Coordinates of C-alpha atoms in Angstrom, one line a residue:
X20 CA 96.2 67.7 110.4
X21 CA 98.2 69.5 113.1
X22 CA 97.1 73.0 114.1
X23 CA 99.5 75.7 114.7
X24 CA 98.9 75.8 118.3
X25 CA 99.8 72.0 118.4
X26 CA 103.1 72.2 116.5
X27 CA 106.0 71.1 118.6
X28 CA 109.5 69.7 117.8
X29 CA 110.3 66.0 118.8
X30 CA 112.0 66.4 122.0
X31 CA 113.3 62.8 122.0
X32 CA 114.7 63.0 118.5
X33 CA 116.7 66.4 119.2
X34 CA 118.1 64.7 122.3
X35 CA 119.3 61.8 120.7
X36 CA 120.8 63.9 117.8
X37 CA 122.8 65.9 120.4
X38 CA 123.9 62.7 122.1
X39 CA 125.0 61.2 118.8
X40 CA 127.0 64.2 117.7
X41 CA 128.7 64.3 121.1
X42 CA 130.2 60.8 120.5
X43 CA 132.6 62.4 117.9
X44 CA 135.4 63.7 119.6
X45 CA 133.9 62.5 123.0
X46 CA 136.3 63.0 126.2
X47 CA 136.5 60.7 129.3
X48 CA 134.6 63.1 131.5
X49 CA 131.6 63.4 129.1
X50 CA 132.7 66.2 127.3
X51 CA 133.7 66.8 123.6
X52 CA 137.0 67.9 122.0
X53 CA 136.2 68.9 118.4
X54 CA 138.6 71.6 117.4
X55 CA 138.0 73.4 114.1
X56 CA 139.2 71.6 110.9
X57 CA 140.5 68.6 112.7
X58 CA 139.6 65.1 111.9
X59 CA 137.1 65.1 114.5
X60 CA 135.7 68.3 113.1
X61 CA 135.4 66.5 109.6
X62 CA 133.5 63.7 111.2
X63 CA 131.1 66.0 112.8
X64 CA 130.7 67.9 109.6
X65 CA 129.9 64.6 107.7
X66 CA 127.4 63.4 110.3
X67 CA 125.5 66.7 110.4
X68 CA 125.6 67.1 106.4
X69 CA 124.3 63.4 106.2
X70 CA 121.3 64.5 108.6
X71 CA 120.9 67.6 106.4
X72 CA 120.5 65.5 103.1
X73 CA 118.2 63.0 105.0
X74 CA 115.9 65.9 105.9
X75 CA 115.8 66.9 102.2
X76 CA 118.0 69.9 102.5
X77 CA 120.2 71.2 99.6
X78 CA 123.7 71.5 100.9
X79 CA 126.2 74.0 99.9
X80 CA 129.8 75.0 101.3
X81 CA 131.3 78.3 100.9
X82 CA 134.9 79.3 100.5
X83 CA 135.7 79.5 104.2
X84 CA 133.9 76.2 105.0
X85 CA 130.7 77.4 106.3
X86 CA 127.9 74.9 105.7
X87 CA 124.4 75.7 104.7
X88 CA 121.2 73.3 104.4
X89 CA 118.5 74.9 102.3
X90 CA 114.7 73.9 102.4
X91 CA 113.0 75.3 99.3
X92 CA 109.9 77.6 99.9
X93 CA 106.9 78.0 97.6
X94 CA 108.3 81.3 96.7
X95 CA 111.6 80.9 95.1
X96 CA 112.4 84.5 95.0
X97 CA 111.7 85.2 98.6
X98 CA 114.8 85.9 100.9
X99 CA 115.3 82.9 103.2
X100 CA 114.8 82.7 107.0
X101 CA 117.9 81.1 108.7
X102 CA 119.1 79.5 111.8
X103 CA 122.3 78.0 113.0
X104 CA 125.3 78.0 115.2
X105 CA 128.5 76.0 115.2
X106 CA 129.8 72.4 115.9
X107 CA 133.3 73.2 116.8
X108 CA 134.2 72.9 120.4
X109 CA 136.6 74.1 123.0
X110 CA 139.7 71.7 123.8
X111 CA 137.6 70.5 126.8
X112 CA 134.1 71.5 125.7
X113 CA 130.6 70.2 126.1
X114 CA 127.9 68.8 124.2
X115 CA 125.5 71.6 123.8
X116 CA 127.7 74.8 123.2
X117 CA 127.0 75.7 119.6
X118 CA 125.7 72.0 118.7
X119 CA 122.4 72.8 120.1
X120 CA 121.8 75.7 117.9
X121 CA 122.7 73.8 114.8
X122 CA 120.5 70.5 115.7
X123 CA 117.6 72.8 117.0
X124 CA 117.4 74.1 113.5
X125 CA 117.6 70.8 111.9
X126 CA 114.8 69.6 114.1
X127 CA 112.8 72.5 113.0
X128 CA 113.0 71.4 109.6
X129 CA 112.4 67.7 110.5
X130 CA 109.2 68.8 112.3
X131 CA 107.8 70.7 109.3
X132 CA 108.6 67.7 107.1
X133 CA 106.7 65.5 109.6
X134 CA 103.7 67.7 109.4
X135 CA 103.9 68.4 105.5
X136 CA 104.2 72.1 106.1
X137 CA 105.5 74.2 103.3
X138 CA 106.7 77.7 103.9
X139 CA 106.6 80.7 101.6
X140 CA 110.2 81.6 102.1
X141 CA 113.1 79.1 102.0
X142 CA 114.7 78.1 105.3
X143 CA 118.3 77.6 105.8
X144 CA 120.2 75.8 108.7
X145 CA 123.8 76.8 109.0
X146 CA 127.0 75.8 110.8
X147 CA 129.6 78.3 110.6
X148 CA 133.5 77.6 110.6
X149 CA 135.6 78.1 113.9
X150 CA 133.4 80.0 116.1
X151 CA 135.4 79.1 119.1
X152 CA 138.7 80.4 118.0
X153 CA 140.5 77.7 120.2
X154 CA 142.6 76.6 117.1
X155 CA 142.5 79.5 114.9
X156 CA 142.0 83.2 115.6
X157 CA 139.9 85.2 115.1
X158 CA 136.9 83.7 117.0
X159 CA 133.6 83.8 115.0
X160 CA 135.5 83.3 112.1
X161 CA 133.2 81.9 109.5
X162 CA 130.2 84.2 110.4
X163 CA 132.6 87.1 110.6
X164 CA 133.6 86.4 106.9
X165 CA 130.1 85.9 105.9
X166 CA 129.2 89.3 107.4
X167 CA 132.1 91.0 105.5
X168 CA 134.1 91.7 108.8
X169 CA 137.1 89.5 107.5
X170 CA 138.1 88.8 103.9
X171 CA 138.0 85.3 102.9
X172 CA 141.8 85.3 101.8
X173 CA 142.6 86.7 105.2
X174 CA 140.8 83.9 107.0
X175 CA 142.2 81.1 104.7
X176 CA 146.0 82.5 105.6
X177 CA 145.2 82.2 109.6
X178 CA 147.5 79.5 111.1
X179 CA 147.5 77.4 114.2
X180 CA 150.4 77.1 116.6
X181 CA 151.9 74.3 114.5
X182 CA 151.7 76.5 111.2
X183 CA 148.7 74.7 109.6
X184 CA 146.6 77.1 107.7
X185 CA 142.9 77.4 107.6
X186 CA 142.9 77.3 103.8
X187 CA 145.1 74.1 103.8
X188 CA 143.2 72.3 106.5
X189 CA 139.9 73.2 104.7
X190 CA 141.4 71.4 101.7
X191 CA 142.7 68.6 103.7
X192 CA 139.1 67.8 105.2
X193 CA 137.2 68.5 102.0
X194 CA 135.3 71.5 103.1
X195 CA 137.0 74.3 101.2
X196 CA 133.8 75.0 99.1
X197 CA 133.3 77.1 95.9
X198 CA 130.4 79.0 96.9
X199 CA 131.4 82.7 97.4
X200 CA 131.3 83.8 101.2
X201 CA 128.4 86.1 102.0
X202 CA 126.2 85.4 99.1
X203 CA 122.8 83.7 99.5
X204 CA 120.4 82.6 96.9
X205 CA 117.6 84.9 96.8
X206 CA 119.3 87.8 98.7
X207 CA 120.4 88.3 102.1
X208 CA 118.3 86.6 105.0
X209 CA 115.0 88.0 105.8
X210 CA 115.8 86.9 109.4
X211 CA 118.4 84.9 111.3
X212 CA 117.7 83.3 114.8
X213 CA 120.2 81.4 117.0
X214 CA 119.3 79.0 119.8
X215 CA 121.9 78.7 122.7
X216 CA 122.5 77.4 126.1
X217 CA 122.8 80.6 128.2
X218 CA 126.5 80.0 129.5
X219 CA 125.6 81.8 132.4
X220 CA 123.6 81.2 135.8
X221 CA 120.8 83.7 135.4
X222 CA 118.0 81.8 133.9
X223 CA 118.8 78.8 136.2
X224 CA 118.6 81.2 139.1
X225 CA 115.3 82.6 138.1
X226 CA 114.0 79.1 137.3
X227 CA 112.7 80.1 133.9
X228 CA 113.2 78.0 130.7
X229 CA 113.5 80.7 128.0
X230 CA 115.7 83.9 127.8
X231 CA 114.7 86.5 125.2
X232 CA 118.1 88.0 124.2
X233 CA 117.9 91.6 123.5
X234 CA 121.6 92.1 122.7
X235 CA 125.1 91.2 123.5
X236 CA 128.0 93.0 125.5
X237 CA 130.6 94.7 123.5
X238 CA 134.1 93.4 124.2
X239 CA 137.6 94.8 124.0
X240 CA 140.5 92.6 124.6
X241 CA 144.2 93.7 125.5
X242 CA 147.7 92.1 125.7
X243 CA 149.5 93.9 128.3
X244 CA 153.4 93.6 128.9
X245 CA 155.0 94.8 132.3
X246 CA 158.7 95.3 131.9
X247 CA 160.8 95.7 135.0
X248 CA 164.4 94.2 135.7
X249 CA 165.3 90.5 136.7
X250 CA 167.2 90.5 139.9
X251 CA 168.2 88.1 142.7
X252 CA 165.5 87.5 145.2
X253 CA 167.9 87.5 148.1
X254 CA 170.4 90.4 147.8
X255 CA 167.9 92.8 146.1
X256 CA 166.2 95.2 148.9
X257 CA 162.5 95.7 148.6
X258 CA 162.6 99.2 147.9
X259 CA 165.0 99.0 145.1
X260 CA 163.4 96.4 143.1
X261 CA 161.7 96.8 139.6
X262 CA 159.3 94.0 140.3
X263 CA 157.0 93.5 137.3
X264 CA 154.9 90.8 138.9
X265 CA 154.0 93.3 141.7
X266 CA 153.2 96.0 139.3
X267 CA 151.0 93.4 137.3
X268 CA 149.3 92.1 140.5
X269 CA 148.1 95.8 141.2
X270 CA 147.1 96.2 137.6
X271 CA 145.0 92.8 137.7
X272 CA 143.2 94.1 140.9
X273 CA 142.2 97.2 139.1
X274 CA 140.8 95.1 136.3
X275 CA 138.5 93.7 138.9
X276 CA 137.6 97.1 140.5
X277 CA 136.9 98.9 137.1
X278 CA 134.5 96.1 136.1
X279 CA 132.6 96.3 139.5
X280 CA 132.4 100.1 139.1
X281 CA 130.3 99.4 135.8
X282 CA 127.7 96.9 137.6
X283 CA 125.5 95.0 136.5
X284 CA 126.9 94.8 132.9
X285 CA 130.6 95.5 133.2
X286 CA 133.0 92.6 133.2
X287 CA 136.7 92.3 133.7
X288 CA 138.8 89.1 133.3
X289 CA 142.6 88.5 133.4
X290 CA 142.6 85.1 131.9
X291 CA 146.2 84.6 130.7
X292 CA 149.5 85.3 132.5
X293 CA 153.0 84.7 131.9
X294 CA 156.1 85.7 133.9
X295 CA 159.7 85.7 133.0
X296 CA 162.1 84.2 133.9
X297 CA 159.6 82.4 135.8
X298 CA 162.1 81.2 138.6
X299 CA 161.2 81.1 142.2
X300 CA 164.3 83.0 143.4
X301 CA 164.4 85.5 140.7
X302 CA 162.3 88.9 140.8
X303 CA 160.3 88.8 137.6
X304 CA 161.6 91.1 134.9
X305 CA 158.7 91.0 132.7
X306 CA 155.0 89.8 132.9
X307 CA 152.5 89.5 130.0
X308 CA 148.9 89.2 130.7
X309 CA 145.5 89.5 129.0
X310 CA 142.6 91.8 129.7
X311 CA 139.0 91.1 128.6
X312 CA 136.6 93.9 129.4
X313 CA 132.9 93.7 128.4
X314 CA 129.9 96.2 128.8
X315 CA 126.5 97.0 127.4
X316 CA 127.4 100.1 125.9
X317 CA 130.3 101.8 124.0
X318 CA 130.5 104.4 126.6
X319 CA 130.8 102.1 129.3
X320 CA 133.8 100.4 127.4
X321 CA 135.3 103.6 127.0
X322 CA 135.2 104.4 130.7
X323 CA 136.8 101.0 131.5
X324 CA 139.5 101.7 128.8
X325 CA 140.4 105.0 130.4
X326 CA 140.3 103.9 133.9
X327 CA 142.5 100.9 132.9
X328 CA 145.1 103.1 131.4
X329 CA 145.1 105.6 134.3
X330 CA 145.6 102.7 136.9
X331 CA 148.1 100.8 135.0
X332 CA 150.3 104.0 134.5
X333 CA 150.1 104.3 138.1
X334 CA 150.9 100.8 139.2
X335 CA 154.0 100.8 136.7
X336 CA 155.2 104.1 138.3
X337 CA 154.8 102.7 141.8
X338 CA 156.7 99.4 140.8
X339 CA 159.4 101.4 139.0
X340 CA 158.5 99.5 135.8
X341 CA 157.1 100.3 132.1
X342 CA 153.8 99.2 130.8
X343 CA 152.7 98.6 127.3
X344 CA 149.0 98.2 126.4
X345 CA 148.0 96.9 122.9
X346 CA 144.2 96.4 122.0
X347 CA 143.9 93.1 120.0
X348 CA 140.1 92.8 119.8
X349 CA 137.0 94.9 119.7
X350 CA 133.3 93.8 119.3
X351 CA 131.0 96.6 119.5
X352 CA 127.9 96.1 121.7
X353 CA 125.0 94.5 119.8
X354 CA 121.3 95.3 120.0
X355 CA 119.4 92.5 118.3
X356 CA 116.7 93.5 115.6
X357 CA 113.5 94.6 117.5
X358 CA 111.4 92.5 115.0
X359 CA 113.3 89.4 115.8
X360 CA 113.3 90.0 119.5
X361 CA 109.6 90.5 119.3
X362 CA 109.2 87.5 117.4
X363 CA 111.0 85.3 120.2
X364 CA 108.9 87.0 122.7
X365 CA 105.7 86.3 120.9
X366 CA 106.6 82.8 120.5
X367 CA 107.5 82.0 124.1
X368 CA 104.1 83.8 125.1
X369 CA 102.0 81.7 122.6
X370 CA 103.7 78.5 123.8
X371 CA 103.0 79.4 127.6
X372 CA 106.7 79.4 128.3
X373 CA 107.8 81.6 131.3
X374 CA 110.7 83.8 130.1
X375 CA 112.7 87.0 130.8
X376 CA 114.7 89.5 128.7
X377 CA 118.5 88.8 129.1
X378 CA 121.9 90.1 127.6
X379 CA 124.5 87.9 126.2
X380 CA 127.8 88.2 128.0
X381 CA 129.5 86.0 125.4
X382 CA 130.0 86.4 121.6
X383 CA 128.0 84.5 119.2
X384 CA 127.7 84.1 115.3
X385 CA 124.4 85.9 115.6
X386 CA 126.2 89.1 116.6
X387 CA 128.0 89.2 113.3
X388 CA 124.8 88.1 111.2
X389 CA 123.0 91.2 113.0
X390 CA 125.2 93.3 110.9
X391 CA 123.8 92.0 107.6
X392 CA 120.2 90.7 108.4
X393 CA 117.8 91.1 111.2
X394 CA 118.8 88.7 114.0
X395 CA 117.6 87.6 117.2
X396 CA 118.6 84.8 119.8
X397 CA 117.0 82.3 122.2
X398 CA 118.5 81.3 125.5
X399 CA 117.7 78.2 127.4
X400 CA 119.5 77.4 131.0
X401 CA 122.5 75.3 131.5
X402 CA 123.4 73.6 134.8
X403 CA 124.9 75.9 137.2
X404 CA 125.7 78.2 134.2
X405 CA 128.8 76.3 133.4
X406 CA 129.9 76.1 129.8
X407 CA 133.4 75.8 127.9
X408 CA 133.7 72.7 130.3
X409 CA 133.2 69.1 129.8
X410 CA 130.7 68.9 132.6
X411 CA 128.4 71.4 130.6
X412 CA 124.7 70.1 130.8
X413 CA 121.3 71.1 130.0
X414 CA 117.7 69.5 130.4
X415 CA 116.0 67.9 127.6
X416 CA 112.8 69.8 128.4
X417 CA 114.4 73.1 128.3
X418 CA 116.2 72.4 125.2
X419 CA 112.9 71.3 123.6
X420 CA 111.3 74.4 124.8
X421 CA 114.0 76.6 123.0
X422 CA 113.7 74.6 119.7
X423 CA 109.8 75.0 120.1
X424 CA 110.2 78.9 120.3
X425 CA 112.8 78.8 117.4
X426 CA 110.0 76.9 115.3
X427 CA 107.5 79.5 116.0
X428 CA 109.6 82.5 115.7
X429 CA 111.0 81.1 112.1
X430 CA 107.3 80.3 110.9
X431 CA 106.3 84.0 111.7
X432 CA 108.8 85.2 109.3
X433 CA 108.8 82.5 106.7
X434 CA 105.0 82.0 106.1

């Protein structure tokens, strides 16, 4: 009989499962393209559901396509302890983002089955619909609906750029379930844990296998439109121009400066830009761009917002242009539940795994779950901190270590 101190997941089985899932939607450069609710996503879902059933899990699908695998506990009335993530990817995504969290949860169940261990509380492994937001917006769609942030009808009405709706695509691939979104047998989860590659370079730089995630940065996204006047690049003197691109360039530089002023947790990114008429010998009359601000506190985000508006107004005036700023997304900073954070820390210590506290710079399903159930996260390193990229990579021993921590943290709450 395996003692608690000897209990470990099967590292090779976890790795092989990750590689098998990565074949579905595989790209020539070794990545994965499995956009939400496509035929590739359907195939990925069917594979994971098959694995769930082979592990003895009772599968249910809710009305926005979230999939749950439930392992019964000895106390049928106890709230379940859950784990999960997502299996949809970016258009040029990697093998581990999201997929690792789902298959680490499956490996926890397989390990308990191997050793004949029953838990008092039921266990659930979940994969959430459209976490990435690559095909449909908003991001973290399924977990947001589960947590009551979005209404199911609103979600099902979202359309991609070709006009296909979430509801129609769920029906087409056979994953528009009947279970009410946000309802869990036995009541809301006692705890929710999510394992994930870090998607940044901090753990690798520190040469540590485990990150204890204490929280996640808040995010505020904006669409910005700078309007000047199209004019010929030759005859128009520099001093008489209404150059939207010049004004936008000054604004983009301000985004970087504002984020640097909020070190170490300030982040500022302009990831999308579109100029009109986009001709080499025409002064741009309009420029559209995005702004992504992130910070650990709402006060920090508020400072960034105020600084942006002041800097953008100044740049517009200098360029004899107008600027319009629309906030399109807001995620409040997240502090994960102390009990779950402490469980992860105790598990890492008990397993003798070096670790450090980290803050997530990215959004994750656990951020929404934390609003309805005590939640926590476990990070493991990824090579060069690269994610959302076909070259995304992680070491098998790090993935196994994170899954071991997940196993022990879940058991602490489920026994």
